[in-house]
Short mmCIF file of C-alpha atoms and ligand atoms in Angstrom, two decimals:
data_model
loop_
_atom_site.label_atom_id
_atom_site.label_comp_id
_atom_site.label_asym_id
_atom_site.label_seq_id
_atom_site.Cartn_x
_atom_site.Cartn_y
_atom_site.Cartn_z
CA MET A 235 -0.13 -0.11 0.09
CA GLY A 236 1.12 3.60 -0.55
CA PHE A 237 2.37 5.40 2.70
CA LEU A 238 -0.54 7.70 2.51
CA ASP A 239 -3.11 5.11 2.32
CA ALA A 240 -2.15 3.74 5.69
CA GLY A 241 -4.89 4.28 8.48
CA PHE A 242 -2.52 5.93 10.88
CA VAL A 243 -1.29 8.41 8.23
CA GLN A 244 -4.84 9.16 7.35
CA GLY A 245 -5.76 9.75 10.95
CA PHE A 246 -2.74 11.83 11.55
CA ILE A 247 -3.61 14.11 8.35
CA ARG A 248 -7.32 14.52 9.47
CA MET A 249 -6.31 15.52 13.06
CA ALA A 250 -3.82 18.11 11.78
CA ASN A 251 -6.43 19.68 9.62
CA ASP A 252 -9.04 19.69 12.30
CA GLY A 253 -6.74 21.65 14.35
CA TRP A 254 -6.22 24.04 11.60
CA GLU A 255 -9.83 24.50 11.12
CA GLN A 256 -10.12 25.29 14.95
CA GLY A 257 -7.75 28.22 14.45
CA TRP A 258 -5.21 26.76 16.73
CA HIS A 259 -2.33 26.68 13.92
CA GLU A 260 -1.48 30.15 12.80
CA ARG A 261 1.53 30.07 10.43
CA ASN A 262 3.64 27.10 11.55
CA GLY A 263 2.28 27.14 15.02
CA GLY A 264 1.87 23.90 16.84
CA ASN A 265 3.12 20.35 16.20
CA LEU A 266 1.92 16.81 16.33
CA SER A 267 3.61 13.40 16.84
CA TYR A 268 2.45 9.76 16.75
CA ARG A 269 4.31 6.61 17.93
CA VAL A 270 3.77 4.22 15.15
CA ARG A 271 2.79 0.63 16.13
CA PRO A 272 5.31 -2.11 14.97
CA GLU A 273 2.74 -3.58 12.64
CA GLU A 274 1.89 -0.21 11.13
CA VAL A 275 5.67 0.23 10.37
CA GLU A 276 5.46 -2.99 8.49
CA GLU A 277 2.46 -1.91 6.46
CA VAL A 278 4.40 0.94 5.02
CA ARG A 279 7.96 -0.67 5.30
CA GLU A 280 8.41 -0.79 1.37
CA CYS A 281 7.94 2.94 1.27
CA LEU A 282 10.69 3.87 3.73
CA ALA A 283 14.08 5.27 2.58
CA PRO A 284 16.35 5.88 5.67
CA GLY A 285 18.48 9.08 5.56
CA GLU A 286 21.41 9.96 7.75
CA TRP A 287 21.52 9.74 11.58
CA GLN A 288 21.38 12.97 13.45
CA PRO A 289 21.44 13.77 17.06
CA VAL A 290 17.99 14.54 18.80
CA GLY A 291 19.67 16.77 21.55
CA ILE A 292 18.24 14.66 24.29
CA SER A 293 18.26 10.94 25.47
CA VAL A 294 15.02 8.82 25.31
CA PRO A 295 16.12 5.26 25.89
CA GLY A 296 12.74 4.14 26.60
CA LEU A 297 11.97 4.98 23.10
CA ALA A 298 14.92 3.20 21.43
CA GLY A 299 14.26 1.68 18.06
CA GLU A 300 10.62 3.29 17.80
CA TYR A 301 9.22 5.06 14.80
CA PHE A 302 7.30 8.31 14.88
CA LEU A 303 5.08 10.35 12.46
CA VAL A 304 5.86 14.09 13.21
CA THR A 305 5.06 17.46 11.70
CA GLY A 306 7.98 19.27 10.25
CA SER A 307 9.67 22.39 11.72
CA GLY A 308 8.47 25.51 10.08
CA LYS A 309 5.67 23.66 8.24
CA TYR A 310 2.01 25.07 8.26
CA PHE A 311 -0.78 22.77 9.55
CA ARG A 312 -3.10 24.19 6.83
CA ASN A 313 -0.69 22.69 4.20
CA VAL A 314 -0.72 19.09 5.74
CA ILE A 315 -3.83 17.86 3.90
CA LEU A 316 -2.59 19.20 0.57
CA LYS A 317 1.09 18.18 0.66
CA PRO A 318 1.62 15.68 3.55
CA GLU A 319 4.88 14.45 2.06
CA ASP A 320 6.31 18.03 2.27
CA SER A 321 4.84 18.89 5.75
CA LEU A 322 5.30 15.43 7.65
CA GLY A 323 8.13 13.07 8.24
CA MET A 324 8.33 9.68 9.73
CA ILE A 325 11.63 9.18 11.80
CA GLU A 326 13.23 6.22 13.34
CA LEU A 327 15.23 6.42 16.59
CA ASP A 328 18.40 4.33 17.16
CA GLY A 329 19.16 1.81 19.82
CA ALA A 330 20.19 4.30 22.41
CA GLY A 331 17.34 6.79 21.88
CA GLU A 332 19.82 9.49 21.04
CA ASN A 333 19.83 9.92 17.30
CA TYR A 334 17.04 9.87 14.63
CA ARG A 335 16.82 9.43 10.87
CA ILE A 336 14.12 10.43 8.46
CA VAL A 337 12.66 7.40 6.71
CA TRP A 338 9.81 9.01 4.83
CA GLY A 339 8.51 12.58 3.92
CA LEU A 340 9.86 16.09 4.49
CA VAL A 341 10.70 15.76 0.68
CA SER A 342 11.72 19.47 0.25
CA GLY A 343 14.24 19.25 3.04
CA GLY A 344 13.83 20.54 6.55
CA ARG A 345 13.72 18.60 9.83
CA PRO A 346 11.25 17.45 12.51
CA THR A 347 9.48 20.04 14.75
CA SER A 348 11.62 22.16 16.87
CA GLU A 349 9.59 20.73 19.80
CA LEU A 350 10.79 17.20 19.08
CA PRO A 351 12.55 17.03 22.55
CA SER A 352 9.31 17.78 24.26
CA HIS A 353 7.37 15.31 22.11
CA LEU A 354 9.79 12.45 22.69
CA MET A 355 10.21 13.21 26.44
CA ASN A 356 6.42 13.18 26.92
CA HIS A 357 6.07 10.14 24.81
CA GLU A 358 8.78 8.48 26.92
CA VAL A 359 6.91 9.43 30.14
CA LYS A 360 3.46 8.41 28.92
CA LYS A 361 4.50 5.14 27.38
CA GLU A 362 6.02 4.24 30.79
CA VAL A 363 3.08 5.26 33.12
CA SER A 364 0.49 4.00 30.60
CA GLY A 365 2.05 0.58 29.98
CA GLY A 366 2.45 1.48 26.33
CA THR A 367 -1.13 2.48 25.42
CA TYR A 368 -0.49 6.37 24.86
CA ARG A 369 0.53 7.04 21.34
CA VAL A 370 -0.18 10.74 20.45
CA ILE A 371 1.38 14.07 21.66
CA TYR A 372 -0.28 17.27 20.41
CA HIS A 373 0.95 20.84 20.76
CA ALA A 374 -1.57 23.73 19.79
CA HIS A 375 -1.70 27.43 20.21
CA THR A 376 -4.98 27.48 21.71
CA THR A 377 -6.27 31.10 21.84
CA ASN A 378 -8.45 31.03 25.13
CA VAL A 379 -6.10 28.93 27.29
CA ILE A 380 -3.39 31.17 26.28
CA ALA A 381 -5.35 34.27 27.32
CA LEU A 382 -6.13 32.81 30.75
CA THR A 383 -2.43 32.55 31.25
CA PHE A 384 -2.31 36.26 31.48
CA VAL A 385 -5.01 36.65 34.17
CA LEU A 386 -4.99 33.42 36.27
CA PRO A 387 -2.20 32.58 38.70
CA LEU A 388 0.07 29.95 36.97
CA LYS A 389 -0.78 27.05 39.32
CA ASP A 390 -2.16 23.60 38.41
CA GLU A 391 -4.87 23.84 41.25
CA VAL A 392 -6.25 27.04 39.89
CA PHE A 393 -6.26 26.06 36.25
CA THR A 394 -7.74 22.75 36.82
CA ARG A 395 -10.44 23.94 39.27
CA GLU A 396 -11.34 26.87 37.12
CA LEU A 397 -11.49 24.72 33.73
CA TRP A 398 -13.51 21.99 35.52
CA GLU A 399 -16.18 24.52 36.79
CA MET A 400 -16.83 25.80 33.25
CA ALA A 401 -18.34 22.66 31.96
CA THR A 402 -19.96 19.75 33.88
CA GLU A 403 -18.20 17.01 31.77
CA CYS A 404 -14.70 18.40 32.29
CA PRO A 405 -13.85 16.51 35.44
CA VAL A 406 -14.90 13.40 33.61
CA VAL A 407 -12.77 14.07 30.47
CA PHE A 408 -9.61 15.21 32.53
CA PRO A 409 -10.06 13.83 36.11
CA ASP A 410 -6.34 14.09 36.93
CA GLY A 411 -6.45 17.80 36.12
CA VAL A 412 -3.96 20.03 34.20
CA GLY A 413 -0.46 21.18 34.79
CA VAL A 414 1.10 24.59 34.13
CA VAL A 415 4.54 25.39 32.89
CA PRO A 416 5.64 28.93 33.67
CA TRP A 417 7.02 30.92 30.57
CA MET A 418 10.19 29.32 29.13
CA VAL A 419 12.17 29.56 26.00
CA PRO A 420 10.49 26.84 23.77
CA GLY A 421 12.08 24.32 21.70
CA GLY A 422 14.75 23.06 24.04
CA ARG A 423 15.67 20.37 26.70
CA GLU A 424 14.60 22.59 29.66
CA ILE A 425 11.07 23.07 28.72
CA ALA A 426 10.88 19.45 27.60
CA VAL A 427 12.11 18.25 31.11
CA ALA A 428 9.55 20.57 32.80
CA THR A 429 6.64 19.43 30.56
CA SER A 430 7.45 15.75 30.91
CA ARG A 431 7.65 15.99 34.61
CA LEU A 432 4.07 17.27 34.53
CA MET A 433 3.07 14.43 32.06
CA ARG A 434 3.82 11.90 34.67
CA GLN A 435 0.60 13.22 36.43
CA TYR A 436 -1.48 14.89 33.87
CA ASP A 437 -2.60 14.41 30.16
CA VAL A 438 -2.48 18.18 29.81
CA ALA A 439 0.27 20.68 30.24
CA ILE A 440 -0.31 24.33 29.72
CA TRP A 441 2.64 26.55 28.49
CA ALA A 442 2.23 29.96 29.77
CA HIS A 443 1.77 32.68 27.17
CA HIS A 444 2.25 29.91 24.54
CA GLY A 445 -0.14 27.13 24.28
CA MET A 446 -0.93 23.51 25.35
CA PHE A 447 0.39 20.00 25.18
CA ALA A 448 -2.06 17.04 25.25
CA ALA A 449 -1.41 13.40 25.43
CA GLY A 450 -3.62 10.44 24.57
CA GLU A 451 -3.97 6.85 23.32
CA ASP A 452 -5.25 7.79 19.87
CA PHE A 453 -6.14 10.65 17.52
CA ASP A 454 -9.89 11.00 18.80
CA LEU A 455 -8.96 11.05 22.39
CA THR A 456 -6.07 13.48 22.16
CA PHE A 457 -7.98 15.81 19.72
CA GLY A 458 -11.06 15.66 22.02
CA LEU A 459 -9.09 16.51 25.10
CA MET A 460 -7.39 19.52 23.52
CA HIS A 461 -10.94 20.60 22.31
CA THR A 462 -12.57 20.21 25.68
CA VAL A 463 -9.96 22.15 27.57
CA GLU A 464 -10.00 24.93 25.03
CA LYS A 465 -13.71 25.01 24.96
CA SER A 466 -13.91 25.25 28.69
CA ALA A 467 -11.25 28.02 28.53
CA GLU A 468 -13.41 29.86 25.98
CA ILE A 469 -16.44 29.75 28.35
CA LEU A 470 -14.31 31.15 31.33
CA VAL A 471 -12.94 34.00 28.99
CA LYS A 472 -16.63 34.69 27.92
CA THR A 473 -17.60 34.63 31.65
CA LEU A 474 -14.79 36.98 32.88
CA SER A 475 -15.58 39.35 30.05
CA MET A 476 -19.19 39.72 31.33
CA ARG A 477 -18.29 40.16 35.00
CA PRO A 478 -15.38 39.33 37.30
CA ASP A 479 -17.09 36.98 39.60
CA LYS A 480 -19.56 34.14 39.38
CA LEU A 481 -23.14 34.29 40.74
CA GLN A 482 -23.28 30.60 40.90
CA THR A 483 -21.01 27.66 40.10
CA ILE A 484 -20.22 24.05 40.58
CA THR A 485 -19.18 23.35 44.08
CA PRO A 486 -16.61 21.05 45.62
CA GLU A 487 -19.74 19.03 46.88
CA ASN A 488 -21.10 18.88 43.49
CA PHE A 489 -17.99 17.60 42.09
CA ARG A 490 -17.81 14.85 44.81
CA ASP A 491 -21.34 13.80 43.69
CA LEU A 492 -20.26 13.80 40.06
CA ALA A 493 -17.20 11.73 40.88
CA ARG A 494 -19.21 9.14 42.52
CA ASP A 495 -21.87 8.63 39.67
CA PHE A 496 -19.40 8.80 36.86
CA HIS A 497 -16.70 6.50 38.56
CA VAL A 498 -13.90 8.96 38.55
CA THR A 499 -11.47 9.94 41.20
CA LEU A 500 -11.02 13.52 41.61
CA PRO A 501 -8.05 14.52 43.72
CA GLU A 502 -9.20 16.45 46.92
CA ARG A 503 -6.40 19.08 46.20
CA PHE A 504 -8.47 20.56 43.42
CA LEU A 505 -11.65 20.58 45.48
CA TYR A 506 -10.57 23.28 48.04
P1 13P B 281 7.83 23.96 14.64
O1 13P B 281 7.29 24.72 13.35
O2 13P B 281 9.39 23.92 14.72
O3 13P B 281 6.86 22.86 14.95
O4 13P B 281 7.46 25.12 15.77
C1 13P B 281 6.06 25.47 15.97
C2 13P B 281 5.70 25.72 17.48
O5 13P B 281 4.70 25.90 17.88
C3 13P B 281 6.95 25.93 18.39
O6 13P B 281 6.54 25.99 19.86
ZN1 ZN B 282 4.30 26.51 19.97
#
């Protein structure tokens, strides 16, 4: 089969385009990566042409030998659906998890996303804590979440609680809450370490004044998570725009009732 016919490639392209249509990917903003299953690598094996090994800049031994489909650095999400072979690349990691080579795509040159260190370190943590079921890491420049990072304290407890309060199903969709990374220079090891530390505990990490990272088992769950958090942030922005306080809201006791009926565990640290 042709590379672009593979189900995981189709799912990746659809998700990138959905993100573009949401308005989360101005210019080259945002990036997406998928940890490819061994049997999916075999489906496209005859289309692969390995290039030169290059350093990743970090070490991810827990991902040694794995393959990833990733967006390219400087590539526009709006172009993914039109020219996937130019916007996307599949990479292979070496046996130490320290070097990568492009095995498909990025045909006009270029390299994987500048946020590859954050993507790979998040994948490594999520693979470990999920027992291997997590496969998608998604970074988007979500307008309303970014706006909130200018007016709310940059604390996990505050963001989690405010976002939970804005839509009844939020605590069911992200019961572990969300983490917040203070402003840092993007693209490097330091922000990757800070983000992956939060990913041990959460599926969502907010980057102050920049955007969000979401992690999930598949494209639907990861896109749905990003969408749910950002919609909740939009409701909070609208609410704060009408008046600074709430006349009524969902209370800690309401959350405990919800947790019981929906069979989720909500950490008490968020129910202050
Ligand atoms: P890339 O084009 O290198 O993926 O960077 C976009 C971005 O959002 C950086 O945080
Ligand atoms: Zn970004």
